[in-house]
Short mmCIF file of C-alpha atoms and ligand atoms in Angstrom, two decimals:
data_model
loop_
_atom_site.label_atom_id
_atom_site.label_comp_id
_atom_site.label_asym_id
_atom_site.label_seq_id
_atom_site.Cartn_x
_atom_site.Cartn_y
_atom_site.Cartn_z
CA UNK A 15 94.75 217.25 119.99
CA UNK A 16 97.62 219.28 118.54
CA UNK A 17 100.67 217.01 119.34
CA UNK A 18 101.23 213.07 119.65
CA UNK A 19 103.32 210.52 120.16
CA UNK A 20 103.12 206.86 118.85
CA UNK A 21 103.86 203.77 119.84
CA UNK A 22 104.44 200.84 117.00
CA UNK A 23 105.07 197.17 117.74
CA UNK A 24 105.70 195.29 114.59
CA UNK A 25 105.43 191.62 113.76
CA UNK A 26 105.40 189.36 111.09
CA UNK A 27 101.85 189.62 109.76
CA UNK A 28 100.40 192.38 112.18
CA UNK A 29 101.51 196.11 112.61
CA UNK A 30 99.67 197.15 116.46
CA UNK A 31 99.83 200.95 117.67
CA UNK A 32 98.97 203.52 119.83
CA UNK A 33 98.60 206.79 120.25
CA UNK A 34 98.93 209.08 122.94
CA UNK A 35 98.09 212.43 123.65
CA UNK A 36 101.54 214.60 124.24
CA UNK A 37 102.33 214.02 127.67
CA UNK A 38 101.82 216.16 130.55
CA UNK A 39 103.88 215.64 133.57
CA UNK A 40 104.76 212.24 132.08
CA UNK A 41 101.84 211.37 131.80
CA UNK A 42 100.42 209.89 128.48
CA UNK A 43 96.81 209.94 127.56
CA UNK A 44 95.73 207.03 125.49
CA UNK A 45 93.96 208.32 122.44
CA UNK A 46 93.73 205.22 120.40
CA UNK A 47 94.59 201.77 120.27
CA UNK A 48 95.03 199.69 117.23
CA UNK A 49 96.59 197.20 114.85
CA UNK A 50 96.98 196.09 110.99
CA UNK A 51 96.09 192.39 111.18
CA UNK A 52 96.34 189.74 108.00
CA UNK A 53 99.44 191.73 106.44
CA UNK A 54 99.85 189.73 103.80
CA UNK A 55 96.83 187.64 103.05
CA UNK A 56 93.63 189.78 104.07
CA UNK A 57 94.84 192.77 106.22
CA UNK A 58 92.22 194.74 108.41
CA UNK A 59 92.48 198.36 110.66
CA UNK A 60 91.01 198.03 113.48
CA UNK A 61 91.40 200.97 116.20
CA UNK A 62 89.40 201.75 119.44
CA UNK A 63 89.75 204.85 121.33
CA UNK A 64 90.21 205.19 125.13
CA UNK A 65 87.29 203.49 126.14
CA UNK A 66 86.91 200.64 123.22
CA UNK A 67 84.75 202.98 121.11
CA UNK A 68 85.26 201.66 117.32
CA UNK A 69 87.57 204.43 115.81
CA UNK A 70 87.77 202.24 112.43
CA UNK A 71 87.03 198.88 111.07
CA UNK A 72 87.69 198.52 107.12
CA UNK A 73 89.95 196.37 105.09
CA UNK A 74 93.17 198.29 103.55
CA UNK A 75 95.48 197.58 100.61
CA UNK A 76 98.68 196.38 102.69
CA UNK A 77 101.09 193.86 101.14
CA UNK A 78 104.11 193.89 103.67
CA UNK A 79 104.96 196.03 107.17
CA UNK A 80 106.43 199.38 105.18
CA UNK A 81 102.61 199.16 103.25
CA UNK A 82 101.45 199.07 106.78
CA UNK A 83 102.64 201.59 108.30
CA UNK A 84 102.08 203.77 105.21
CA UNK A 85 98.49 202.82 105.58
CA UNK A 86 98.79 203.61 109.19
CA UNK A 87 100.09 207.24 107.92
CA UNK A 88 97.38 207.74 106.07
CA UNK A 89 94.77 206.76 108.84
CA UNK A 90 96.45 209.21 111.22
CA UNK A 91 95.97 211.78 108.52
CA UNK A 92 92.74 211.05 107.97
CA UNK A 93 91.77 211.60 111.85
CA UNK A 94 94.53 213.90 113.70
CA UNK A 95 94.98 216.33 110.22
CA UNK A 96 97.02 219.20 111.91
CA UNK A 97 98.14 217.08 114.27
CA UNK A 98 102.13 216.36 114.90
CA UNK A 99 104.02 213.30 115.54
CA UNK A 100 106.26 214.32 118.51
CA UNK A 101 107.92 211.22 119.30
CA UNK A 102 107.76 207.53 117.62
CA UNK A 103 108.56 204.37 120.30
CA UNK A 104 109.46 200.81 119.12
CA UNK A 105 109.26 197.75 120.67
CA UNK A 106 112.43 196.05 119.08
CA UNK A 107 112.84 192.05 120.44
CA UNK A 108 116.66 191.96 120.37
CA UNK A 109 118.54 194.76 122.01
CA UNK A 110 121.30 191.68 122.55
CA UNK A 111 124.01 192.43 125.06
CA UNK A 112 124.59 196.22 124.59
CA UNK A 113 121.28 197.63 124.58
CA UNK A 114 120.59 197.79 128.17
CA UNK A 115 117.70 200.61 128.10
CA UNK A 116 116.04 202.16 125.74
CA UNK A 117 117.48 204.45 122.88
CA UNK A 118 117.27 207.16 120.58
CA UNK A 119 117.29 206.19 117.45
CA UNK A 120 120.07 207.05 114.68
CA UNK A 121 122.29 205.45 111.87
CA UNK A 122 124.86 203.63 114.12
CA UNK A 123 121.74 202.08 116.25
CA UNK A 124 120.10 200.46 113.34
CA UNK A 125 123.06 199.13 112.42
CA UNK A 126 123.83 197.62 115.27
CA UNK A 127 120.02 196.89 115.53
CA UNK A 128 120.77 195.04 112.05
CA UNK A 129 123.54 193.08 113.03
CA UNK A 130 121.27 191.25 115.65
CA UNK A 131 118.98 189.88 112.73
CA UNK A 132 120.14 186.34 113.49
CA UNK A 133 119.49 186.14 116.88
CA UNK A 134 116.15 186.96 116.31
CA UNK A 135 115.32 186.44 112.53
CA UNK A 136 111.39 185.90 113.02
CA UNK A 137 111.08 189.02 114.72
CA UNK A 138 113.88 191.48 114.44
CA UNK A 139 113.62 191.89 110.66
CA UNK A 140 109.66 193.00 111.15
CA UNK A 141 110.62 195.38 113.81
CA UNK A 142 113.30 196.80 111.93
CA UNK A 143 111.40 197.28 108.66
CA UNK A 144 108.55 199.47 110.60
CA UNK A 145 111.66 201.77 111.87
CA UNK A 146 112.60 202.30 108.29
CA UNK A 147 109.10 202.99 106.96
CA UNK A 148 108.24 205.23 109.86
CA UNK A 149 111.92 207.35 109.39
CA UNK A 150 110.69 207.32 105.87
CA UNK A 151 107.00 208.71 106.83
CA UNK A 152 108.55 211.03 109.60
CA UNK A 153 112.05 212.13 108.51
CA UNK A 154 112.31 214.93 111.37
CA UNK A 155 110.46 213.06 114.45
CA UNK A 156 112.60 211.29 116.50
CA UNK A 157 112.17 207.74 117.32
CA UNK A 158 113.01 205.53 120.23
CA UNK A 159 114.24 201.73 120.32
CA UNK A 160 112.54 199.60 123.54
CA UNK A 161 113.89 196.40 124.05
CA UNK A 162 112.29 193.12 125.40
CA UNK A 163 115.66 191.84 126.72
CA UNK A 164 116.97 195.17 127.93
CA UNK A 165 115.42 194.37 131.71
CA UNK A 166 116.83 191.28 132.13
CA UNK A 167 120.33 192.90 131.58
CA UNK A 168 122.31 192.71 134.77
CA UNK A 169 121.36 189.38 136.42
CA UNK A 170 123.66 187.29 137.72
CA UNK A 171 126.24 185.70 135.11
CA UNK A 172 124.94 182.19 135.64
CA UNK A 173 121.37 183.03 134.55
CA UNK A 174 122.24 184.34 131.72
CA UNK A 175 125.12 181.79 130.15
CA UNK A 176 124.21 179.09 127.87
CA UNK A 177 127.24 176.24 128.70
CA UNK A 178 128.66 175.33 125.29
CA UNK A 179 132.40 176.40 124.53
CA UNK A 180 133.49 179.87 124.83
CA UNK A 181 134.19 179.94 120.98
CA UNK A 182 130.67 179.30 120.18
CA UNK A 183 129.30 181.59 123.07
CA UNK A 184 131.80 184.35 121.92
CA UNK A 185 129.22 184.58 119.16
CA UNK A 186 126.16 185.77 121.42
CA UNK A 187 125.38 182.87 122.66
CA UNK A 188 123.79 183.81 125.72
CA UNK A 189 120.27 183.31 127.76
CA UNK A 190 118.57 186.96 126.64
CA UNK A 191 115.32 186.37 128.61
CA UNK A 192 111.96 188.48 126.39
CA UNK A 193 108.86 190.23 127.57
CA UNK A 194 111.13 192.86 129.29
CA UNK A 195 109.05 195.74 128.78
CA UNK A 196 106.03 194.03 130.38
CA UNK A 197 107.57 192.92 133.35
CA UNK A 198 109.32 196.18 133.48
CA UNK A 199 106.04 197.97 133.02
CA UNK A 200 104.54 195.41 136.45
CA UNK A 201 107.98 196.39 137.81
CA UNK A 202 107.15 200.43 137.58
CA UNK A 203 103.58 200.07 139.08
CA UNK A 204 104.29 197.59 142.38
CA UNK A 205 105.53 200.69 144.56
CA UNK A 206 101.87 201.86 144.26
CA UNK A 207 99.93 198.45 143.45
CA UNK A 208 101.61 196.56 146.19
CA UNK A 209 104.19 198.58 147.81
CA UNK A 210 104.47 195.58 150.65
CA UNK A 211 105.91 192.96 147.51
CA UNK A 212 107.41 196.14 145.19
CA UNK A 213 111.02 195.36 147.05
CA UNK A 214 110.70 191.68 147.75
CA UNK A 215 111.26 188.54 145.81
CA UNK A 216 107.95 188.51 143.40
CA UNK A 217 107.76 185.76 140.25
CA UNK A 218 106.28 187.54 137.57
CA UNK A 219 103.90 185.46 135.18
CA UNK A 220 103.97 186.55 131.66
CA UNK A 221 101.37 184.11 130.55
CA UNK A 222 100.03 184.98 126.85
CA UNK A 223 99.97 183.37 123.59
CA UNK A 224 104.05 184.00 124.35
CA UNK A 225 104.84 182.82 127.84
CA UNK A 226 107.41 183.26 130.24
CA UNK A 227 108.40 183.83 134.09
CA UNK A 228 110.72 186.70 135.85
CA UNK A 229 112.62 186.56 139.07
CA UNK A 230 111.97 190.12 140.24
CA UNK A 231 114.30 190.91 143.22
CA UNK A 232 114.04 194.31 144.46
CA UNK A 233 112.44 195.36 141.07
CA UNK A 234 115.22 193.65 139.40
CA UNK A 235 115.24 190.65 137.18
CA UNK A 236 117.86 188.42 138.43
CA UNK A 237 116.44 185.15 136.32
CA UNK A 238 114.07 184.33 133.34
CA UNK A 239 112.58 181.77 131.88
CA UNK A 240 112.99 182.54 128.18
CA UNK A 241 116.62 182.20 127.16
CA UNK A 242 118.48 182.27 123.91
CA UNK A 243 115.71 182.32 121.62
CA UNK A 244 111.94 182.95 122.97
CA UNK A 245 111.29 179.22 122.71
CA UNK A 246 112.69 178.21 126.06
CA UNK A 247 111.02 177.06 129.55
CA UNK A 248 106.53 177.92 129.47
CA UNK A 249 104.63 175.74 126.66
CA UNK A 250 103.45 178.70 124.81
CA UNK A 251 100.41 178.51 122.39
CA UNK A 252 102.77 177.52 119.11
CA UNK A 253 106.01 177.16 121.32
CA UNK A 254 107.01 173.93 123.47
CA UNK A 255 109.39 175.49 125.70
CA UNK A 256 111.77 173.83 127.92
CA UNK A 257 112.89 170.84 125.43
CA UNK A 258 116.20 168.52 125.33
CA UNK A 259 118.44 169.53 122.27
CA UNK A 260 118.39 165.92 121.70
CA UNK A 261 114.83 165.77 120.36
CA UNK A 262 116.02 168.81 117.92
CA UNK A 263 118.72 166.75 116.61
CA UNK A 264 116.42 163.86 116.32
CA UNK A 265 113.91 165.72 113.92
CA UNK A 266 116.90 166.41 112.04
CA UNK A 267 119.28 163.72 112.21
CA UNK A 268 116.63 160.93 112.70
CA UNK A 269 113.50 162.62 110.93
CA UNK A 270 115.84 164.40 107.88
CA UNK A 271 113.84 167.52 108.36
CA UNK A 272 115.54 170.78 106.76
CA UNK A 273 116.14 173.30 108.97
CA UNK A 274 112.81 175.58 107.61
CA UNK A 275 110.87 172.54 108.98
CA UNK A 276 112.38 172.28 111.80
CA UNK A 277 111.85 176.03 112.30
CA UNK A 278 108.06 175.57 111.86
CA UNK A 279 107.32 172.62 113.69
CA UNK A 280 109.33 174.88 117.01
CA UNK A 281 107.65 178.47 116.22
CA UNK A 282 104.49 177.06 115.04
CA UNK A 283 103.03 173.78 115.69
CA UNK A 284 104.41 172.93 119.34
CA UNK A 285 102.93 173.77 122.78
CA UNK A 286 99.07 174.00 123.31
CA UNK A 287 98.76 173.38 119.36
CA UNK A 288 101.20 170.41 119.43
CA UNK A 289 100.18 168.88 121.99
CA UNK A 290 95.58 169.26 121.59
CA UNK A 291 95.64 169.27 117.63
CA UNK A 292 93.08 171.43 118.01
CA UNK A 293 94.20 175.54 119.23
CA UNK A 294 96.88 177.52 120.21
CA UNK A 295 94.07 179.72 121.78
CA UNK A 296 93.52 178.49 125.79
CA UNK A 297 89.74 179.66 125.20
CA UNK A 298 88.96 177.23 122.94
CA UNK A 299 90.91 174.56 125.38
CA UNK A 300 89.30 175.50 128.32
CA UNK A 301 86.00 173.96 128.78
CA UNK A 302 86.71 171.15 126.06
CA UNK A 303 85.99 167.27 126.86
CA UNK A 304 88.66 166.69 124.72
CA UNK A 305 91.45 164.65 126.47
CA UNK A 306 94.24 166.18 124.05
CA UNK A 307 92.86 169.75 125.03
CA UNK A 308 92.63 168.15 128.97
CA UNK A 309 96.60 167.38 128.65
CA UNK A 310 97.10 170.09 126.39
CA UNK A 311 96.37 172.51 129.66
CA UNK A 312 97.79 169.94 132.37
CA UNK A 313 100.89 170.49 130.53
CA UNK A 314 101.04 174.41 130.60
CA UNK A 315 99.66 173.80 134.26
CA UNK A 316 102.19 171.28 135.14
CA UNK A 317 105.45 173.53 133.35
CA UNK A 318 104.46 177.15 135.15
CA UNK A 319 104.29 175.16 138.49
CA UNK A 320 108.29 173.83 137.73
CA UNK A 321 109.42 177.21 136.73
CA UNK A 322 107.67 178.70 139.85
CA UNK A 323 109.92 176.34 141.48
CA UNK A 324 113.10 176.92 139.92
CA UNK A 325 112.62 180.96 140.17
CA UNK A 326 111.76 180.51 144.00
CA UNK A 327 115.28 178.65 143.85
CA UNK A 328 116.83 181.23 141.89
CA UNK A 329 115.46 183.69 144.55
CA UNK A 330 116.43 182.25 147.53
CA UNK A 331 112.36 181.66 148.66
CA UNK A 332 109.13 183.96 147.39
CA UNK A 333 107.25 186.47 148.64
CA UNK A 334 104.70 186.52 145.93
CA UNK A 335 103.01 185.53 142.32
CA UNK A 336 101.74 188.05 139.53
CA UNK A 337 100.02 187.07 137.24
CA UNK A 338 99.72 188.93 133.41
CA UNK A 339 99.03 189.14 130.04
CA UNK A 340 96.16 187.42 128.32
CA UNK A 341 95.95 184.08 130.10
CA UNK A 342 97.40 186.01 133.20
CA UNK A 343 94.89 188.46 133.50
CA UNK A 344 91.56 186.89 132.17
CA UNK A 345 91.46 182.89 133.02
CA UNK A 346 90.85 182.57 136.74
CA UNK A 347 90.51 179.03 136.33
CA UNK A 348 94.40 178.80 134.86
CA UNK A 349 95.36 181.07 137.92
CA UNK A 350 93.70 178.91 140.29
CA UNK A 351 95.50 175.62 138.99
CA UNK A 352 99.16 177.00 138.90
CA UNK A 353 98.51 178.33 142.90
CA UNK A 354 96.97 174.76 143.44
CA UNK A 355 99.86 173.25 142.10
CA UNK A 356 102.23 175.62 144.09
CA UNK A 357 100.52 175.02 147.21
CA UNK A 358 103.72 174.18 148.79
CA UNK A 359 104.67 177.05 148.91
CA UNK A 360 102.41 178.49 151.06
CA UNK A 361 100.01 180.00 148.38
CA UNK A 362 96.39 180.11 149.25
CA UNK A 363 94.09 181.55 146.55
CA UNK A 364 91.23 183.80 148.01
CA UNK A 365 88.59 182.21 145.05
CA UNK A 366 86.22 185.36 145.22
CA UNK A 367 89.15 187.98 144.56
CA UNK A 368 90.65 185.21 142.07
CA UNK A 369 87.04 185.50 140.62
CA UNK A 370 87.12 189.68 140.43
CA UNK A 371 90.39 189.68 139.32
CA UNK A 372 92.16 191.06 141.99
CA UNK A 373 94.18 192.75 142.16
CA UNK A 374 95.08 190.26 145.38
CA UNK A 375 93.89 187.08 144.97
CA UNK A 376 95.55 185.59 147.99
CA UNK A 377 93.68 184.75 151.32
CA UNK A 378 95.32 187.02 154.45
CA UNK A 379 97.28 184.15 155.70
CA UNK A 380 99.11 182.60 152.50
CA UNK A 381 102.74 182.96 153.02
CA UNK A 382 102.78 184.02 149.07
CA UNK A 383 100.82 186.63 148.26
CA UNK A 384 99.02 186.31 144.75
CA UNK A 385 97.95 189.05 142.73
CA UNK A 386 96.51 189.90 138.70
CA UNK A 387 97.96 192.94 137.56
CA UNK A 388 97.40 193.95 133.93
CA UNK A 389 100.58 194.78 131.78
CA UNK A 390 100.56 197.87 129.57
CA UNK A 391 104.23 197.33 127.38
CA UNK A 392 102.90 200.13 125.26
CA UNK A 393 102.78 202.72 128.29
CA UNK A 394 106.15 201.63 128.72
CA UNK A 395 107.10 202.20 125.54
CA UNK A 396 105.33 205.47 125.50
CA UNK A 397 107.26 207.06 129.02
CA UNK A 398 110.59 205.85 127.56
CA UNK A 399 110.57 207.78 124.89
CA UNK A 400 108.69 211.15 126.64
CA UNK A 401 111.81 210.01 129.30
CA UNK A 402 114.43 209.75 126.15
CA UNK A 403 113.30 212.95 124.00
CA UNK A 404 112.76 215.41 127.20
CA UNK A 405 108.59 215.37 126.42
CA UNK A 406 107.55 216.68 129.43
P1 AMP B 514 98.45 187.94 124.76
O1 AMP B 514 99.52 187.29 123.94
O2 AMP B 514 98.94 188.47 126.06
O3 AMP B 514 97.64 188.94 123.98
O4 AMP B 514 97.44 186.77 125.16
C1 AMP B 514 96.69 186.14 124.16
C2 AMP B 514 96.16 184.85 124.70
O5 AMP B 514 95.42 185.06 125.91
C3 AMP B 514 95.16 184.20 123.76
O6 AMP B 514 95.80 183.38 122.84
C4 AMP B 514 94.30 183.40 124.69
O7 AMP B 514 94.83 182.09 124.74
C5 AMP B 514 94.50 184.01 126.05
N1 AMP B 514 93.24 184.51 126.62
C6 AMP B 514 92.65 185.70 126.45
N2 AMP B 514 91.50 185.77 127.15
C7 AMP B 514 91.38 184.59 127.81
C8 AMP B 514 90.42 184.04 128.71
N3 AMP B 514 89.34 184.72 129.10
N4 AMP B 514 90.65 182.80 129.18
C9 AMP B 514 91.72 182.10 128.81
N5 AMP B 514 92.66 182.55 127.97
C10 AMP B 514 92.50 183.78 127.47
#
């Protein structure tokens, strides 16, 4: 392999990556997959190549994200020596209001970039510091900015304003909607996938340890469920979702919590945790005789059926459900419930392709047609910035 391009996406305590093969055509070859887990506490590399091979498995020396990538630097060394870097991607949370697509990279950006710290302070600052480290590592490659909110740029005004007074929404107050580069990515592959839904109304169902729902007219998102922050509408693993502001004033007002508490209890300890004391992790719900892991899953059940119906509102009717990410694409049973509980509609599961995964999982005659299509947000990130820096 003489030249590659990488793709970082850069949280709190984990640095994740790819790398891809210089694209041909546009067309990226996965090489290897990977991530820095533990930053912080014990960190570990692990990387598989293309087929899930073990490419590395050790613990390294890493006590923040720049010591991450750096170790990440040194892996890459170690295994693509003459190799260069032709192209770095991002996945940045917060592209706020301007950032409608992606972007190369350069001083003015990052400012910018910087100035939307607030809006997303448990993410943006992580993302950010991995751009710094990697212009550090890789003065001379250029680098490109993805954003999760960029797709959802261009819906309708009312889906995207937050009804407090103009002088406090003046301020970026807005409904953002996340997950924009996976239900982009689903987006990009429906022409081929499902070319009869790929210009219809389709609800898109992020469902991971982060959650949410796109409206998807004509391969547009006209409606979201994730708003402001990403801890609106799905109950998410460590997230409650859709909540009255009232119960946040209450923990403070009525509970004297600080705000850092108050922080926690909505980033951390809410949804599946919150509510089943016992995972954020639907495996270890699933199955359980447990009545707080029972309600724990009626409730995620119970929310994704609601938002279903308010999207379907939002589009004017639907033509069909996709499900994703790692709920999405691996419980059959959590699929099954949500299109039980949507029945309504019209849907009508087809259990045996709900089983195999697809990718339809609807019987012929279900006015909704259901399908499981896996997301791939780093592929995304990957042809945006072959698109962006003229790889071809
Ligand atoms: P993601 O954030 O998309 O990587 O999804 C991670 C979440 O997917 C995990 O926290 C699990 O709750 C969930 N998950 C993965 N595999 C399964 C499975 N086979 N059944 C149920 N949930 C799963």
């Amino acid at each position: 392999m003489d030249d590659y391009g990488l793709v970082l996406n850069a949280g709190s305590s984990s640095l994740k990556f790819c790398v891809f093969q210089r694209p041909a055509n546009n067309h990226w070859r996965l090489e290897a997959r990977g991530q820095i887990d533990g930053i912080g506490t014990s960190p570990r590399l692990v990387v598989k190549g293309e087929h899930g091979e073990k490419m590395a498995d050790q613990d390294v020396p890493v006590g923040d994200g720049r010591g991450a990538v750096n170790a990440l630097a040194a892996w890459l060394k170690s295994h693509y020596g003459g190799s260069r870097v032709v192209g770095v991607g991002h996945r940045v949370v917060h592209g706020g209001a301007k950032f409608t697509g992606p972007v190369i990279l350069d001083k003015g950006v990052f400012a910018e970039l910087q100035a939307l710290i607030p809006l997303a302070p448990l993410h943006q600052p992580y993302n950010l510091a991995a751009i710094e480290a990697a212009t550090e590592r890789l003065p001379d490659c250029p680098q490109v900015c993805c954003f999760d909110t960029s797709f959802h740029r261009g819906a309708p005004a009312v889906s995207e304003l937050v009804p407090l007074p103009a002088d406090i929404r003046k301020g970026g107050v807005q409904r953002y909607g996340f997950h924009g580069i996976s239900y982009e990515y689903i987006a990009s592959v429906l022409p081929e996938l499902a070319p009869e839904i790929a210009n219809g109304r389709v609800i898109i169902a992020h469902l991971g340890s982060g959650a949410s729902m796109c409206a998807l007219k004509n391969g547009k998102s006209i409606d979201h469920t994730l708003g402001f922050t990403a801890l609106d509408g799905l109950c998410m693993g460590t997230r409650p979702g859709s909540l009255d502001p009232g119960v946040v004033l209450h923990l403070f007002q009525g509970l004297k919590m600080t705000p850092k508490e108050v922080e926690t209890i909505l980033y951390k300890k809410s949804g599946l945790i919150g509510i089943s004391g016992i995972s954020n992790d639907m495996r270890d719900l699933l199955g359980k005789e447990d009545p707080n892991a029972t309600l724990a899953i009626d409730y995620f059940i119970y929310q994704a059926a609601k938002q279903i119906g308010a999207l379907t509102a939002s589009l004017g009717g639907v033509d069909a459900i996709v499900f994703t990410a790692g709920i999405g694409e691996n419980s059959p049973e959590i699929r099954r419930r949500i299109c039980e509980a949507s029945k309504w509609l019209g849907c009508s599961m087809d259990e045996k392709a709900n089983a195999a995964k697809g990718p339809r999982i609807s019987t012929p005659d279900s006015k909704v047609s259901l399908w499981v299509i896996p997301t791939n947000e780093e592929l995304m990130i990957a042809r945006h910035t072959a698109n962006l820096l003229g790889l071809k």
